[in-house]
XYZ file of C-alpha atoms in Angstrom:
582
model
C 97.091 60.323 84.379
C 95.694 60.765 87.916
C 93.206 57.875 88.869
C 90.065 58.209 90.220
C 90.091 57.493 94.469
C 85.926 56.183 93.884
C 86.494 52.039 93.636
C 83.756 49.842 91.959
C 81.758 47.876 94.590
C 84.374 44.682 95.337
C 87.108 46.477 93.236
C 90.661 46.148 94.402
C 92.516 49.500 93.921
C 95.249 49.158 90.763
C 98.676 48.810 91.497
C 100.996 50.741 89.162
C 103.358 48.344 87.338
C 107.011 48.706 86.623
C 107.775 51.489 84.176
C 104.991 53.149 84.837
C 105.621 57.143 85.939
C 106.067 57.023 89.634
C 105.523 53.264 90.398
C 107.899 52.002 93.349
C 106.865 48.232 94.583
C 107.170 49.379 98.043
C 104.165 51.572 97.508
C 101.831 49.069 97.783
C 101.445 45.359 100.370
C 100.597 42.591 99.265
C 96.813 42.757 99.210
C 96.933 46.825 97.376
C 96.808 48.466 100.115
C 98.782 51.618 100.375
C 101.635 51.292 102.691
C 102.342 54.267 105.026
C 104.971 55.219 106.908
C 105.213 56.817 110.101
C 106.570 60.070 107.850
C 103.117 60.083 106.745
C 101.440 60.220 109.980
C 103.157 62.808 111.329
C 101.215 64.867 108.846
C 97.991 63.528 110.487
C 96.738 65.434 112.783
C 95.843 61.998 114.813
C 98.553 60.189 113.822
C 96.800 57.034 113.452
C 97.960 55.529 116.859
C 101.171 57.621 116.545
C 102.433 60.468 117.993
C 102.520 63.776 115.880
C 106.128 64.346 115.553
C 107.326 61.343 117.155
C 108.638 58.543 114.712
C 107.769 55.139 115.025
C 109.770 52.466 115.545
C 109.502 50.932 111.934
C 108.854 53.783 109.221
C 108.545 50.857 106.433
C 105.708 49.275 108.511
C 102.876 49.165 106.632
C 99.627 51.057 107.946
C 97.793 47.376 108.586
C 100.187 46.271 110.742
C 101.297 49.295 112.797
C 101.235 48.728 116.678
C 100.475 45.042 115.878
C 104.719 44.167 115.901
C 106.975 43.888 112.491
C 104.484 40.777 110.976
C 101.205 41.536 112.629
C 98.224 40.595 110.636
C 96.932 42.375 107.272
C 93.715 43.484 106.304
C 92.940 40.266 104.566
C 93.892 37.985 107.537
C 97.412 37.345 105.825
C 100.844 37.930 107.512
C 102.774 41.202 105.561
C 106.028 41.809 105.836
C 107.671 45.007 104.609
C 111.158 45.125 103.216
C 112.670 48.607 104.608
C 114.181 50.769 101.592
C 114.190 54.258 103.505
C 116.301 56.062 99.881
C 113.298 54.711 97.822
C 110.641 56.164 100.471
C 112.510 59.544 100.357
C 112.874 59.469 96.411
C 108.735 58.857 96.550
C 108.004 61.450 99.044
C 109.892 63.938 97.085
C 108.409 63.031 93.986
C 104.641 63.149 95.528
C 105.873 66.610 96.514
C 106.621 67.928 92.806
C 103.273 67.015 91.960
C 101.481 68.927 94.909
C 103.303 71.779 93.879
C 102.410 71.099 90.557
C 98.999 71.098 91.106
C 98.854 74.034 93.127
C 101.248 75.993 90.804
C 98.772 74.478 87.795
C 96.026 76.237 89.490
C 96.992 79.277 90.921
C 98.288 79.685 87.186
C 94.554 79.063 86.149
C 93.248 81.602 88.726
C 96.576 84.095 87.571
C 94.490 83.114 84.174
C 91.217 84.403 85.024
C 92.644 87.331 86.716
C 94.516 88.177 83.502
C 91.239 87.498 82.107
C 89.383 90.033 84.119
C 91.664 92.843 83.625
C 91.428 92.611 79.907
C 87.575 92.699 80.161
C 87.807 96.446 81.398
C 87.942 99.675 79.312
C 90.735 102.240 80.385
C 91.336 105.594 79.484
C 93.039 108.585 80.760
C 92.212 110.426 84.076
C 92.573 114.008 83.110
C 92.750 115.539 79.529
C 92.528 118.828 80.333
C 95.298 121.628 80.584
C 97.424 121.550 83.446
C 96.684 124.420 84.424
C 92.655 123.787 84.926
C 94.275 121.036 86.913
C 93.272 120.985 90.988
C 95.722 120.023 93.424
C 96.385 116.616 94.718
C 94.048 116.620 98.499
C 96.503 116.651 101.642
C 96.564 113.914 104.254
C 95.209 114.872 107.575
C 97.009 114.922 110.677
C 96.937 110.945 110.634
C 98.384 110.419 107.510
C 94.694 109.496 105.682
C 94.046 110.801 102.685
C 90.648 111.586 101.210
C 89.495 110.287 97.948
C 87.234 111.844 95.060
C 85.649 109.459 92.033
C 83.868 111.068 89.627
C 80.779 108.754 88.405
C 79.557 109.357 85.207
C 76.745 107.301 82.829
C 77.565 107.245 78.969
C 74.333 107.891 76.653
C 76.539 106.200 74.299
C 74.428 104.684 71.172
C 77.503 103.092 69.590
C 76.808 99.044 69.549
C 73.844 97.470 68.691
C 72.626 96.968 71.833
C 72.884 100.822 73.420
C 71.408 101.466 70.144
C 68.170 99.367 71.189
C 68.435 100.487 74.758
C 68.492 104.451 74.337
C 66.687 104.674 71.222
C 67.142 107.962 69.256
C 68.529 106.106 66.027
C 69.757 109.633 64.843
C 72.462 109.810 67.320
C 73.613 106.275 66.557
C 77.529 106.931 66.438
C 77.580 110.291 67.289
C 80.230 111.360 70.408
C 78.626 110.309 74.083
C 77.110 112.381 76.496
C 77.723 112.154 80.175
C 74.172 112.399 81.416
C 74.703 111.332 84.753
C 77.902 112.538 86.464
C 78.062 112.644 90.497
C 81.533 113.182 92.478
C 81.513 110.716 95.493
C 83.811 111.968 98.049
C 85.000 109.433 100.458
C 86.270 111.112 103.523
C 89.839 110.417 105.072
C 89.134 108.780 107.637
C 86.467 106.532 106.152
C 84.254 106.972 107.822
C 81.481 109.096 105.666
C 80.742 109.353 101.930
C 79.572 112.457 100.431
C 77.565 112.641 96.963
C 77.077 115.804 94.664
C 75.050 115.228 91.461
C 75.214 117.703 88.534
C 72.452 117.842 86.458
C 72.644 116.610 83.167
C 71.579 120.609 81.933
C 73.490 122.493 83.993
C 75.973 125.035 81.664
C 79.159 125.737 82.484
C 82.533 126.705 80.014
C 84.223 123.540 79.412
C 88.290 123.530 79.359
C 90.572 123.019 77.132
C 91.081 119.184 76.114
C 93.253 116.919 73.979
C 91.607 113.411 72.782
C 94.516 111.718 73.866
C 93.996 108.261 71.082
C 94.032 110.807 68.664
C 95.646 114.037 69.478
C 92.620 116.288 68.757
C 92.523 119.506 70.615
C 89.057 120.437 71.633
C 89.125 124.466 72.171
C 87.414 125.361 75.643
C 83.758 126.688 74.601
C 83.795 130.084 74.876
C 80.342 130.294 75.544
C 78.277 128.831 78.567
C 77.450 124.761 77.362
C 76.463 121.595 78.438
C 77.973 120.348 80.819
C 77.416 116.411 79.339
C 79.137 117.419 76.410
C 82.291 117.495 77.765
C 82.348 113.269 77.465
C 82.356 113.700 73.819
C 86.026 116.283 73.983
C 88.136 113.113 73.893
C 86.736 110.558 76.492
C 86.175 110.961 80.461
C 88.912 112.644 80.951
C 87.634 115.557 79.439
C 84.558 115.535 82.035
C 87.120 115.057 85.130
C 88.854 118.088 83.801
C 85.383 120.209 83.965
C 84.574 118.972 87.664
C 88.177 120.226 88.555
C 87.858 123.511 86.867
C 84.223 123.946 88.529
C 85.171 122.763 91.831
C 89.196 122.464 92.379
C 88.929 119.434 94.143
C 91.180 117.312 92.663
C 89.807 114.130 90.855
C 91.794 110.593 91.997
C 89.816 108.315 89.740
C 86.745 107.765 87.341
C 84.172 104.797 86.798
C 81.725 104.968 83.724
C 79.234 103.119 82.457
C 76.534 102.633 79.305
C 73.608 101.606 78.908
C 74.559 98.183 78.589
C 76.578 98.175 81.378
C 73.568 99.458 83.613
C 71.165 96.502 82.721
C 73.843 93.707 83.031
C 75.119 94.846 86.662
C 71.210 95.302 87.215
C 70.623 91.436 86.364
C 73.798 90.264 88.115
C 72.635 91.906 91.399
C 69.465 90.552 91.400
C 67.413 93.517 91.001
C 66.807 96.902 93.147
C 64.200 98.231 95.329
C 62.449 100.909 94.687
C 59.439 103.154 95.249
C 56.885 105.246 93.441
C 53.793 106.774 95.765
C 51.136 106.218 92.599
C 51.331 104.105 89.403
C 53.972 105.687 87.429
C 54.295 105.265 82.925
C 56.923 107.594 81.880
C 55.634 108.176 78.459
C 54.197 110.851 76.251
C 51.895 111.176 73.000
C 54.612 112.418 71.200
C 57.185 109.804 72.022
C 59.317 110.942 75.095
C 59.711 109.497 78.226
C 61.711 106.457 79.547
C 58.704 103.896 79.059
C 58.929 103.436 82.825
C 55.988 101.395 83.986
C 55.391 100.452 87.528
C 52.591 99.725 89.856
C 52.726 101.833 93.435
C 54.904 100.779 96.002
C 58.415 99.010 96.176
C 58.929 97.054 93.065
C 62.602 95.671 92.323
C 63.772 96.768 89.151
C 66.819 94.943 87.129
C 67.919 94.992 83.378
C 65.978 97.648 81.005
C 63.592 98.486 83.720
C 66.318 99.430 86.103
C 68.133 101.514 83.009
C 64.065 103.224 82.736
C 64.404 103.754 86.352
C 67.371 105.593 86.069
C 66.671 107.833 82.808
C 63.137 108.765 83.968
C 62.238 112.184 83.815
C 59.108 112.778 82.470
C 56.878 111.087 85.579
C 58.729 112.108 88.773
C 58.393 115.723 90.153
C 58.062 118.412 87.499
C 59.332 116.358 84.761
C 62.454 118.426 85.058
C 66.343 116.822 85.315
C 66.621 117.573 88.765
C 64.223 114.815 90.260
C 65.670 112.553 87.936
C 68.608 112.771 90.053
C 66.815 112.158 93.392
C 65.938 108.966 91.674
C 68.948 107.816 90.898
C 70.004 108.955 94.860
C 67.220 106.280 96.043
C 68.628 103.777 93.484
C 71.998 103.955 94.487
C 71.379 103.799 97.728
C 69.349 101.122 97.374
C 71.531 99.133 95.754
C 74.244 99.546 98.556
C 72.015 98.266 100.733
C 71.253 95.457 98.717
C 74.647 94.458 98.205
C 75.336 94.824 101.789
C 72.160 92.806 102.568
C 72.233 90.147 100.042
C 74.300 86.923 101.444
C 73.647 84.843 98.119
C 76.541 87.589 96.242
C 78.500 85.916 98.969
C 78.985 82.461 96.649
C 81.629 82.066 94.654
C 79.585 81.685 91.522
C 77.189 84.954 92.379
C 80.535 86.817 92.343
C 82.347 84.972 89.831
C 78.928 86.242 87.325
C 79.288 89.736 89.693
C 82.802 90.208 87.973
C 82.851 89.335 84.727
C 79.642 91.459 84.503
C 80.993 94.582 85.845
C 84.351 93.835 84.513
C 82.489 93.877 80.821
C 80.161 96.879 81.878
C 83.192 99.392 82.947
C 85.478 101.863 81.862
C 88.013 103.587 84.268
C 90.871 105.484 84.597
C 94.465 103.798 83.787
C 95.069 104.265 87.952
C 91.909 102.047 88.839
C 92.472 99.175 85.696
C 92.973 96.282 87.683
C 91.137 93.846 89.411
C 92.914 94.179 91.965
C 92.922 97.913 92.332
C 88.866 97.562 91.951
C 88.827 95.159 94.586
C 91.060 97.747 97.327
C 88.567 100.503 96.367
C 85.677 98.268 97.279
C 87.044 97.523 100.677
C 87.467 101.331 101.182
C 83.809 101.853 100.250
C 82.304 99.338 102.673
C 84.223 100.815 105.266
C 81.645 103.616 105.299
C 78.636 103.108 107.703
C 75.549 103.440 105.137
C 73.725 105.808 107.589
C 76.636 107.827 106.645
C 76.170 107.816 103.135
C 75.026 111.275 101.872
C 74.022 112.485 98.588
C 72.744 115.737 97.272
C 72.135 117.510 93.714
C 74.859 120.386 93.031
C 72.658 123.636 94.509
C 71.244 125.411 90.761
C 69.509 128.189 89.743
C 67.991 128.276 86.454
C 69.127 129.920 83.264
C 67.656 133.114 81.820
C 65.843 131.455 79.317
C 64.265 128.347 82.326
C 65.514 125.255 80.114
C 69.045 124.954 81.464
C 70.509 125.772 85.358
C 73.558 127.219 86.642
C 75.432 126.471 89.671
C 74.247 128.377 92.372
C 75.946 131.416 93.552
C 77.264 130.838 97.127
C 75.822 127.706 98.018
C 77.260 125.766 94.614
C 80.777 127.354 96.299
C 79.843 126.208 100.025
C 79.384 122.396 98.370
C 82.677 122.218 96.947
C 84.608 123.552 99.627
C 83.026 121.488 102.600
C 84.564 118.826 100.066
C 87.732 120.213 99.661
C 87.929 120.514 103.249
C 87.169 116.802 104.115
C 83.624 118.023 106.139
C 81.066 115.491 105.606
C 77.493 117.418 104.148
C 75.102 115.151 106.833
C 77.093 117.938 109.489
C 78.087 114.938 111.629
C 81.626 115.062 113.353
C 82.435 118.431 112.186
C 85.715 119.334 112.890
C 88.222 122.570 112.572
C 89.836 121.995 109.023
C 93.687 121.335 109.717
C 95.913 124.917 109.038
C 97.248 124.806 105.391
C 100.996 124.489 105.496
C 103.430 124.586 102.479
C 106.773 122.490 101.725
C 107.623 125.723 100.292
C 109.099 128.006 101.845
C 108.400 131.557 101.919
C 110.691 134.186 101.084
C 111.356 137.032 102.949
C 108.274 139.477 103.384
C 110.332 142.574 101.647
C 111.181 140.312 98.581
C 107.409 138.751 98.369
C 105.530 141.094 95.545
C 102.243 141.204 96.575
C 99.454 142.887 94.157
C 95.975 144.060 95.681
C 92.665 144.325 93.644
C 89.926 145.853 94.843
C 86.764 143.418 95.381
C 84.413 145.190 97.838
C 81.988 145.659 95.142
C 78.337 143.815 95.778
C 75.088 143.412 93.639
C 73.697 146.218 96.038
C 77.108 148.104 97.442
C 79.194 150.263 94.868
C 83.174 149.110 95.647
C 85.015 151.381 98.083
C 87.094 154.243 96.572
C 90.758 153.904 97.115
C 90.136 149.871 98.823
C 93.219 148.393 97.439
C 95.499 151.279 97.734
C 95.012 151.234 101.473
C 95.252 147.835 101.621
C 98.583 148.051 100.428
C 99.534 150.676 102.660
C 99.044 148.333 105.591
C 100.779 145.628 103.799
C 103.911 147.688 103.277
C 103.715 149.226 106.924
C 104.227 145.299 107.766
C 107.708 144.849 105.847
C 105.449 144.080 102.319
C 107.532 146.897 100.496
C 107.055 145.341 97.285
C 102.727 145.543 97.330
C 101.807 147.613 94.750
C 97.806 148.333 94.172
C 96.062 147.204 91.319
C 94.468 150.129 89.157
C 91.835 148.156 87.008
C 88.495 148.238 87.637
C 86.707 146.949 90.623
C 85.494 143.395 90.803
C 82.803 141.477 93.283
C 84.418 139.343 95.780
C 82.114 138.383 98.546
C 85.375 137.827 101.380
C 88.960 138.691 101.216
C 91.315 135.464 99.061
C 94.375 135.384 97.949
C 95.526 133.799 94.986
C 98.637 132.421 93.734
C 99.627 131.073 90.140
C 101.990 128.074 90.778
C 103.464 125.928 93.618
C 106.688 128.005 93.999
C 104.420 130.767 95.634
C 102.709 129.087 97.599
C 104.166 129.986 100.632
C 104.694 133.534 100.022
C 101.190 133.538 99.960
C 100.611 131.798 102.736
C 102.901 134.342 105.309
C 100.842 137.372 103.777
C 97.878 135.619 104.781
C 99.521 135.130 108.310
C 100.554 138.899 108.274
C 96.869 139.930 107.887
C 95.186 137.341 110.117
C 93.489 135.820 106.704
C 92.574 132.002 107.399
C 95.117 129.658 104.758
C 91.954 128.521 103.266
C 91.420 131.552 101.958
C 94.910 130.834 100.138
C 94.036 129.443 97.078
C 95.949 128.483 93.690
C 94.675 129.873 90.105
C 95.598 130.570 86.889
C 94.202 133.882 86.878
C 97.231 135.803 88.980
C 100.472 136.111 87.268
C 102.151 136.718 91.097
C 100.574 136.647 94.865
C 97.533 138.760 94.814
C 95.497 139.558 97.548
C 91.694 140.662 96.357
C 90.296 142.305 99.184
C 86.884 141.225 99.964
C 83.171 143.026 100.534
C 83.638 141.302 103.790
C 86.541 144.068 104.293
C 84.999 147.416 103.504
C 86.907 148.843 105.877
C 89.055 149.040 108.628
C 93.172 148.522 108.996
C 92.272 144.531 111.030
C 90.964 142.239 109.072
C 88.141 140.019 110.921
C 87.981 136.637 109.496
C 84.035 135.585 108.864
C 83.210 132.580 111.363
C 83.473 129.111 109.352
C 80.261 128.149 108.635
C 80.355 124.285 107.429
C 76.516 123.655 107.492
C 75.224 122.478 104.231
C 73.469 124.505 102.200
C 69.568 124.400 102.714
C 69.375 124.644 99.090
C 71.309 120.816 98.732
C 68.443 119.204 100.051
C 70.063 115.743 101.339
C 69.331 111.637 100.401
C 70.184 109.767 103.340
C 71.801 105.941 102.291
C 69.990 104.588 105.213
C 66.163 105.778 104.293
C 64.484 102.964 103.348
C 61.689 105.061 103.313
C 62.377 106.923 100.456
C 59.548 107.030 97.523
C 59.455 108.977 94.122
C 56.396 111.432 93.768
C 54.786 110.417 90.806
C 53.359 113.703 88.699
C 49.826 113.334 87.971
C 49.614 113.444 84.590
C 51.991 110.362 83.768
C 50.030 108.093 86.506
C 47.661 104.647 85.034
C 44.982 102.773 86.598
């Protein structure tokens, strides 16, 4: 057993006996003390009187009688003389060198431990349950090699343990499948150096794909019918939300995060609270029952455990009451809390993060791609690379439903969102730059083997199509060596500019040189499951004409995606009038 190194006051330090595990009697002079050897202070970085690296002239000397000659006097006034056994000092040097590396071994095997530990604390499921075919393609490296990434958030309304059960309320739904009511895609750009984030609201409807529960093989049929889009959490896990992002947008989805209820309150408590603001006294609650209970004096107040998780599922008290300002709250939250993190130097000590960890280890599910500590820990450096007066976040641009309960993506601008994404451009419109030429690794065939089929898509909410469009347009094709183009005689269909589409990654490049034949940009080239073969669906934006004029890029954001800047520490909830208190 290792001894203490504190002595009593007067105490002589022990002197192992014979026998015992590691004693040597050349250890030790006469009076206890420790001999040392001029081995040992070459490891000093003074020495002790002797030269780093240069041996003395005795290396059994004892340390009380170095530089004083071979009997010098001891610490206790007595002569010492050491009897040289240079084997035995090697045997005990090696020996106190199996149990440094013992110790260190012992605890990087504790810390291997914890780590171990850590990992089995978080949830994992499967990125993408959907059909491959509703699957986006993997986002290209730019012209340095970088390669964007996309992580969907999403926040389980999940009521299945006691404690969600307490937190959300609603004792009906106890059990039932989990609803992603918050989801938000956070793009983080290739080079690092902006973030982007789209919020969809919790109501907007959309047709959810295809997906297959993949603990227990269920197939969940895609709706047929326009539905919620937080009900895709409960067709087989997150994976089946990640598969209705890609099928919205087609920006392919590297990894998820998701939370619960629980989860929000812990991380709330182990960060130490957030920031945030309401311009009037705010109580989020109703005579019938509804609201978050969301109770808060005007100002900045900083919110942690069930009054962060009110913060962040108020509705009725911000705004209109409607889901969409619920969203700009949880912008100002999030944001907050970057800055907090980023501010806060006591998360800096190793017991702040030690709680940090096991806290959000506990409170998280993720994909199978991001279920390490480790992996956790590289995405976090990626994130703080990111300036936070770069850190953007917007709601998905909506229009409402027929009916005014539910919203729709909005025609256009919904689109504009999603590609400025897909393109890498960041939505504050900083450092805009020309989006790199799409190129294939397949190679096209030649243009009189490349069947090309042309629909007709001039037609416009105010504009009847143009007679005869797509028969023209193949004319002009086959004029350029296309001799395979053949027009499409179905019915006309609303395309607001000229795309071609392609079904699979073997065509890829045939549609690509068509686009080159026509002067069509390659992001106009996209893939889909829609085409059996190339098809070219010519545009309203090409009524007419034999030359096809490409419409200037325009990668402003939307007005309609009205922006949440991370650095605004300004930012402060309108309260509605009827849910303020005095």
């Amino acid at each position: 057993m290792a001894q203490s190194s504190v002595r009593g006051e007067g105490a002589r330090p022990r002197v192992p006996q014979a026998g015992e595990l590691g004693w040597d009697d050349s250890m030790y002079d006469e009076g206890g003390e420790p001999v040392r050897t001029a081995e040992d202070n070459r490891a000093r970085p003074d020495g002790n009187g002797v030269g780093v690296g240069v041996r003395a002239a005795d290396d059994t000397m004892p340390l009380s009688t170095q530089g004083q000659g071979r009997h010098g006097g001891g610490d206790d006034g007595g002569p010492h003389e050491s009897v040289g056994r240079p084997r035995r000092r090697r045997r005990i040097l090696r020996w106190s060198a199996m149990v440094l590396a013992v110790l260190i071994l012992g605890t990087a095997g504790a810390g291997y431990l914890y780590y171990q530990h850590l990992n089995g604390n978080l949830k994992k499921d499967d990125l993408n349950i959907g059909d491959a075919k509703d699957r986006a393609a993997k986002s290209k490296p730019n012209a340095a090699g970088q390669t964007p990434l996309n992580i969907l958030l999403i926040g389980s309304d999940a009521r299945n343990t006691t404690e969600n059960q307490k937190l959300g309320g609603a004792k009906d739904t106890f059990g039932t499948p989990a609803r992603a009511d918050v989801q938000m895609l956070l793009h983080l750009s290739a080079d690092r150096s902006n973030m982007s984030v789209v919020s969809m609201p919790r109501d907007t409807l959309l047709q959810i794909p295809n997906c297959t529960d993949p603990n227990t093989q269920k197939t969940y049929a895609a709706s047929t019918s326009l539905t919620m889009t937080n009900d895709s959490l409960g067709r087989g896990g997150p994976g089946c939300t990640v598969a209705t992002w890609e099928k919205l947008t087609d920006i392919h989805i590297d990894h998820f995060i998701m939370v619960d209820f629980a989860g929000v309150v812990s991380m709330a408590d182990a960060i130490g609270g957030v920031p945030v603001c309401v311009d009037a006294n705010i109580y989020s609650h109703t005579s019938t029952g509804h609201g978050s209970g969301l109770k808060l004096q005007a100002g900045t107040t900083s919110v942690k455990g069930k009054q962060a998780l009110q913060w962040l599922r108020t509705r009725y008290g911000f705004e209109d009451g409607s889901d969409i300002y619920r969203t700009k709250a949880q912008h100002q939250y999030m944001n907050s809390m970057v800055r907090q993190l980023r501010e806060n130097a006591t998360l800096s000590s190793p017991g702040k993060l030690r709680s940090l960890a096991e806290t959000a280890t506990n409170a998280l599910t993720v994909d199978k791609g991001l279920g390490t500590v480790t992996k956790l820990y590289d995405l976090s450096n990626e994130l703080k690379k990111v300036p936070t007066k770069r850190i953007t976040m917007t709601t998905m641009p909506w229009v409402y439903s027929a009916d005014g309960n539910r919203v729709l993506p909005k025609p256009t601008d919904a689109d504009q969102v999603w590609r400025l994404l897909r393109e890498d451009i960041a939505l504050d419109g900083k450092d805009k730059k020309a989006p790199a030429r799409k190129t294939s690794s397949d190679p096209a065939a030649a243009d009189g083997e490349i069947a090309v089929q042309v629909r007709n898509g001039t037609r416009t909410s105010a504009l009847a199509p143009v007679s005869g469009r797509a028969s023209a347009v193949t004319e002009l094709l086959v004029g350029k060596g296309f001799t395979q183009s053949k027009a499409d005689p179905s019915a006309s269909t609303a395309e607001a500019t000229t795309v071609i589409r392609y079904p699979s990654a073997d065509l890829e490049g045939d549609a690509l040189r068509v686009a080159k034949a026509l002067g069509i940009s390659t992001h106009a080239v996209e893939k889909s499951a829609d085409v059996s073969g190339v098809t070219l669906v010519v545009g309203a934006d090409w009524r007419e004409g034999t030359a096809y004029k490409a419409p200037a890029d325009d990668d402003s954001t939307p007005a309609s995606a009205k922006l949440d800047k991370g650095a605004d520490t300004g930012a402060c909830m309108h309260v509605n009038p009827d849910y303020t208190w005095s």
